[in-house]
Short mmCIF file of C-alpha atoms in Angstrom, two decimals:
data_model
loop_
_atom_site.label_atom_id
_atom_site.label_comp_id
_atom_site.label_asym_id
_atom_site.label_seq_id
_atom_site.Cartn_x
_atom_site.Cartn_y
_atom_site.Cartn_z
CA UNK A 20 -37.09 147.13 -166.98
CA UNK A 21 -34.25 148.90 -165.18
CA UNK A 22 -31.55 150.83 -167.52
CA UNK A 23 -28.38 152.10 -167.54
CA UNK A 24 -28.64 155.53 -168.74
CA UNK A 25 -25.41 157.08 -170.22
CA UNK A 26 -24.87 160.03 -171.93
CA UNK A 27 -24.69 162.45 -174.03
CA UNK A 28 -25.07 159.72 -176.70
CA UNK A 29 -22.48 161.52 -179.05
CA UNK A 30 -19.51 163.82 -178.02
CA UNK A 31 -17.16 165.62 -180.56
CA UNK A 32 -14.29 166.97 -178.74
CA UNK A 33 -11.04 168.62 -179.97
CA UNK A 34 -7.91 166.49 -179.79
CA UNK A 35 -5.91 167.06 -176.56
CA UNK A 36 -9.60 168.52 -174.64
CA UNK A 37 -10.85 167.01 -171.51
CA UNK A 38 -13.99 164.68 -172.24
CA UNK A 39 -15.99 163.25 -169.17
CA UNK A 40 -18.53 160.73 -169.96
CA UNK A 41 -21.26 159.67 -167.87
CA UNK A 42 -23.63 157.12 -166.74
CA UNK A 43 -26.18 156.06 -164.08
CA UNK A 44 -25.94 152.62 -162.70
CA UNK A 45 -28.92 150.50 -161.62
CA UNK A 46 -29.65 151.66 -158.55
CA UNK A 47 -29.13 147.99 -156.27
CA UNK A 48 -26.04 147.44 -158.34
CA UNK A 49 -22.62 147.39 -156.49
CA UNK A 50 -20.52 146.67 -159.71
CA UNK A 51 -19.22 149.26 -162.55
CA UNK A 52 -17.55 149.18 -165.33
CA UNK A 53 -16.52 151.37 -168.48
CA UNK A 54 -16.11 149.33 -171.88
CA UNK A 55 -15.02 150.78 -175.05
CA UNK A 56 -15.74 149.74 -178.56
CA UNK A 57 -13.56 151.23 -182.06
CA UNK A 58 -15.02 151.02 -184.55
CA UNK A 59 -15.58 147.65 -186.66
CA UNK A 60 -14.27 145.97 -183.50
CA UNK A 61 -14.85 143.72 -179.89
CA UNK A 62 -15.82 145.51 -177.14
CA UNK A 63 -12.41 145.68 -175.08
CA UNK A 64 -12.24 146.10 -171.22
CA UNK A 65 -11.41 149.38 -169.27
CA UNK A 66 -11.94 149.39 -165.69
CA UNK A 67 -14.25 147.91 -163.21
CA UNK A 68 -15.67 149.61 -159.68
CA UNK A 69 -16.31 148.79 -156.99
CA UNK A 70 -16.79 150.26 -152.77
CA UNK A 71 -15.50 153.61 -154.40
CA UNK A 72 -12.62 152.26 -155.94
CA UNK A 73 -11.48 150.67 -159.21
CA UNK A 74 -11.00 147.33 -158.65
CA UNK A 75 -9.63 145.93 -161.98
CA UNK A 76 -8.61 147.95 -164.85
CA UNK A 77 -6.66 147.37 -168.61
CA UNK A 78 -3.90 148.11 -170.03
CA UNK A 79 -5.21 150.68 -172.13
CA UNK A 80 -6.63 152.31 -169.00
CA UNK A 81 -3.41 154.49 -168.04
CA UNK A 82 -2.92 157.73 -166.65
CA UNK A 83 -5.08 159.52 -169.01
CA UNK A 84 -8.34 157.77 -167.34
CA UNK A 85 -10.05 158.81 -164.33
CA UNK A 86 -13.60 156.78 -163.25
CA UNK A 87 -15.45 158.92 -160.33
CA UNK A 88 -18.65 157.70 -158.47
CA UNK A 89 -19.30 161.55 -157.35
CA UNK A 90 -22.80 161.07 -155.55
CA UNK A 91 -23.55 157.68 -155.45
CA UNK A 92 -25.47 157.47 -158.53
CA UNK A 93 -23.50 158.93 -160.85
CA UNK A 94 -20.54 157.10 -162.75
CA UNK A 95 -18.15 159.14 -165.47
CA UNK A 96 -15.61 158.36 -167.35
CA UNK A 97 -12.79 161.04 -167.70
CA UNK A 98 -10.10 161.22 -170.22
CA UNK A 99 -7.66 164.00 -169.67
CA UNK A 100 -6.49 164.80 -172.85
CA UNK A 101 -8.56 163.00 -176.14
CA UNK A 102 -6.25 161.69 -178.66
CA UNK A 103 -7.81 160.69 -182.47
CA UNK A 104 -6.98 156.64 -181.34
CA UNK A 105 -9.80 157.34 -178.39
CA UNK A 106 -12.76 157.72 -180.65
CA UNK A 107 -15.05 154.72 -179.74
CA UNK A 108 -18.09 154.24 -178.21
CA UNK A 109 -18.19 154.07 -174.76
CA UNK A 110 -20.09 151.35 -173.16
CA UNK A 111 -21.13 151.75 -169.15
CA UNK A 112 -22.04 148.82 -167.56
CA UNK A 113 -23.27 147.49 -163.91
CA UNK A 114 -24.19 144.43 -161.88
CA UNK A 115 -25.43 143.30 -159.26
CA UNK A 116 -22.53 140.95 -158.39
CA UNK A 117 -19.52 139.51 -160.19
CA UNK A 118 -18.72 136.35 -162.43
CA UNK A 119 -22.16 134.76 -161.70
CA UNK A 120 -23.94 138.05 -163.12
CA UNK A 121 -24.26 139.25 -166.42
CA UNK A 122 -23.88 142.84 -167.05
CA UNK A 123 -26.56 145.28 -167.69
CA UNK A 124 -25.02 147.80 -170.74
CA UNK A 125 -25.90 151.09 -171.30
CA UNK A 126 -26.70 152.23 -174.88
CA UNK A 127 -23.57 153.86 -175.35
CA UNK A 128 -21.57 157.63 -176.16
CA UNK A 129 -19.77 157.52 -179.17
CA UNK A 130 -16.51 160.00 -179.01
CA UNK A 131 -15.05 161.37 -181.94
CA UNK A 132 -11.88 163.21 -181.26
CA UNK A 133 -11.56 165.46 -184.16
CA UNK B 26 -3.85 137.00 -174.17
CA UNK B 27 -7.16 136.12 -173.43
CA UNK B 28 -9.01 135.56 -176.70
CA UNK B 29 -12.05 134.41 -177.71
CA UNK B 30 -12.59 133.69 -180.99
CA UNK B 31 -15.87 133.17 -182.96
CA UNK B 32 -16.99 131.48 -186.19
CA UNK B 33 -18.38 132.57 -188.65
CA UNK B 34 -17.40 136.17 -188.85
CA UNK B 35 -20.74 136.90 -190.93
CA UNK B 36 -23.79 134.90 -192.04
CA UNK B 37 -26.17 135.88 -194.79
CA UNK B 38 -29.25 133.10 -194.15
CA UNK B 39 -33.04 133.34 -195.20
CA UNK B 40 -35.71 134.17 -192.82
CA UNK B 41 -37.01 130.63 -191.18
CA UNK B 42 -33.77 129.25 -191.22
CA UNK B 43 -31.57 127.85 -188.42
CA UNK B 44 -28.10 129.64 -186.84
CA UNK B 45 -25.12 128.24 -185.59
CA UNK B 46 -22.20 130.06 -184.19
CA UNK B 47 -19.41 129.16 -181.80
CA UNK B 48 -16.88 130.61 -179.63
CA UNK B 49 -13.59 129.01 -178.52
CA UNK B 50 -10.82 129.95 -176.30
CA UNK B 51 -7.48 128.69 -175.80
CA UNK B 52 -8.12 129.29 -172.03
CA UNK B 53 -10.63 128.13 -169.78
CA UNK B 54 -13.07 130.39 -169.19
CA UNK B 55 -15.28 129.98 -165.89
CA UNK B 56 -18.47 131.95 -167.21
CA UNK B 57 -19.62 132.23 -170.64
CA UNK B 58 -22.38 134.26 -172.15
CA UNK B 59 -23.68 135.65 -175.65
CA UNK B 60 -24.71 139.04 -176.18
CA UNK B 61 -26.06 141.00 -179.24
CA UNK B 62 -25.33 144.55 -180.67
CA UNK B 63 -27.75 146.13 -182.41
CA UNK B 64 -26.62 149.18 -183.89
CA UNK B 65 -25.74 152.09 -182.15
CA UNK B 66 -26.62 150.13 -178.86
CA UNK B 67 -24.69 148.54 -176.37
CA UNK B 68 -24.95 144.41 -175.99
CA UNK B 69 -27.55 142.90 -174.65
CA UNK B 70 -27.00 139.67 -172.57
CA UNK B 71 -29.36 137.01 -174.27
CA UNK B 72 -27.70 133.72 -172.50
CA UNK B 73 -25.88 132.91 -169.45
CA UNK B 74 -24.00 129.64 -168.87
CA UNK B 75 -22.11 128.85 -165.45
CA UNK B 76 -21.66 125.07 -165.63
CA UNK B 77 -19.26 123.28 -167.95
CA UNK B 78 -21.42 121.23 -169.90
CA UNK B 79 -24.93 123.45 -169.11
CA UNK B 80 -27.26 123.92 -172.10
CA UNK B 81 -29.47 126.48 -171.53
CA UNK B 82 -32.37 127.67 -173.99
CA UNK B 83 -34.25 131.17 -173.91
CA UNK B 84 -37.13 130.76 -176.47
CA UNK B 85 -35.53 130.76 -179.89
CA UNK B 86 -31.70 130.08 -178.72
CA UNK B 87 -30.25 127.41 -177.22
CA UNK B 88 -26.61 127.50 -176.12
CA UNK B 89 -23.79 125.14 -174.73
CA UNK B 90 -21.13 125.66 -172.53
CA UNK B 91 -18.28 123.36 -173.90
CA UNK B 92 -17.45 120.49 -171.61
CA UNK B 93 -13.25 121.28 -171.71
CA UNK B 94 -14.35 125.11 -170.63
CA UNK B 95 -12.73 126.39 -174.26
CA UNK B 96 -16.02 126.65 -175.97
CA UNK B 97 -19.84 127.72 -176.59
CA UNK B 98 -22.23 127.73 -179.36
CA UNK B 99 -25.36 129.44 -180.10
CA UNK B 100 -28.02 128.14 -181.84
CA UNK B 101 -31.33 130.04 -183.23
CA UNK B 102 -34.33 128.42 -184.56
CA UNK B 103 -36.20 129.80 -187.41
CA UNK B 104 -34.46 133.04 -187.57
CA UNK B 105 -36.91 136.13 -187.65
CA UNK B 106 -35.67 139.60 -189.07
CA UNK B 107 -35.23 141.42 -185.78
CA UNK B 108 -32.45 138.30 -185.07
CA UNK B 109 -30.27 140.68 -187.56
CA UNK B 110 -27.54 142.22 -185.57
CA UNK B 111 -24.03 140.93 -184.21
CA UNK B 112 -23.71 138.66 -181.35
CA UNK B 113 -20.72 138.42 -179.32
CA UNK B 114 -19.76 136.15 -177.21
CA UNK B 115 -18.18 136.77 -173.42
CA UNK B 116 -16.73 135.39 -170.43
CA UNK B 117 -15.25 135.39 -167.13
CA UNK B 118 -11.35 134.06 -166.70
CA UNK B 119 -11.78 133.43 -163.27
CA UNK B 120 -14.58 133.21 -160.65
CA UNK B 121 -14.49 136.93 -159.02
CA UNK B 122 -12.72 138.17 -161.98
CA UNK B 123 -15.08 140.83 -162.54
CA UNK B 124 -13.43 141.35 -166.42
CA UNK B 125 -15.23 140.36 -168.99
CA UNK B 126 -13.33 139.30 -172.77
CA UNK B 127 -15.57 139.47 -175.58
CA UNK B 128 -15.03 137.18 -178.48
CA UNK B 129 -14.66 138.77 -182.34
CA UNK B 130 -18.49 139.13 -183.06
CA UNK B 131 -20.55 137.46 -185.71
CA UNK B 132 -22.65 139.47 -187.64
CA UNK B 133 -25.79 138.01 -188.85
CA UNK B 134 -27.70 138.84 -192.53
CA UNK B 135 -31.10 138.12 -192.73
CA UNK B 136 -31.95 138.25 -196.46
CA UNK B 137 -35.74 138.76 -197.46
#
């Protein structure tokens, strides 16, 4: 069964150290989106994307995010500089369409920001 | 906000037994589906509903999309131990609203 493949599985980075995160779509999907769960908690909303450019994205995706499809399989995650409240794991996910579609998730990186 | 909220938090139930959990909204949601989290893994869509009203079963779950919009249950028949695990729910807000709000989570027990 196709997968969406994300890793590493577990980053430790340095508090105020650039962290990119990455994943790999299924390959017919058209749809991407980063998820992140603290935690002990829901999984909360980031940013979806889609034709190369993010379509939708939270409020707790601000300046310090970056998504990047670099080579049209390829899908990361950056976060400029980590602070401790961004350790979570960080879900990828990717469909083939939208509402009518339920996401395929990847297994997850769990950040710790030390 | 949008928020979807689920009850029970956590169930401790004996292997063989039935499940019931439900998620309601104070918004309509367009799309609803459950997911579980196993852990260390990322959710993994068990049950889709797109129809107010729709009851849809895979195998051992059954679940309802509530008639006002607000609201879905899962059910499981004769819970097995590899049901253990948290199950959120999810939906849409709005046809082509590609974001999808997860509910709270309920965490389910199975105790030999």
């Amino acid at each position: 069964e196709p997968e969406v493949t994300q890793t590493p599985s577990h980053q430790v980075t340095q508090m105020g150290q650039e962290v990119i995160l990455r994943c790999v779509p299924i390959s017919n999907h058209l749809y991407f989106y980063w998820y992140r769960q603290i935690l002990g908690q829901k999984v909360e909303f980031l940013v979806s994307f889609y034709n190369n450019e993010i379509s939708e994205k939270s409020e707790i995706f601000d300046d310090q995010f970056s998504v990047e499809r670099p080579d049209g399989s390829n899908f990361t995650l950056k976060i400029r500089s980590t602070k401790l409240e961004d350790s979570a794991m960080y879900f990828c996910a990717s469909s083939v369409g939208i509402s009518n579609y339920g996401y395929t998730f990847g297994s997850g990186t769990r950040l710790t920001v030390v | 906000g949008q928020q979807l909220n689920q009850s029970p938090q956590s169930m401790f139930i004996q292997e063989g037994e039935d499940v019931s959990m439900n998620c309601t909204s104070s918004s309509i949601f367009n799309t609803w589906l459950w997911y579980k989290q196993d852990p260390g893994e990322g959710p993994v869509l068990l049950i889709a509903l797109y129809k107010a009203g729709e009851l849809t079963s895979n195998g051992r779950l059954t679940a309802q999309f509530g008639i006002t919009r607000k609201d879905s249950f899962l059910n499981i028949s004769a819970s097995i131990p590899s049901d253990v695990g948290i199950y959120f729910c999810a939906g849409h807000r709005d046809f082509g609203n590609e974001k999808l709000t997860f509910g709270t989570g309920t965490r389910l027990t199975i105790i030999p």
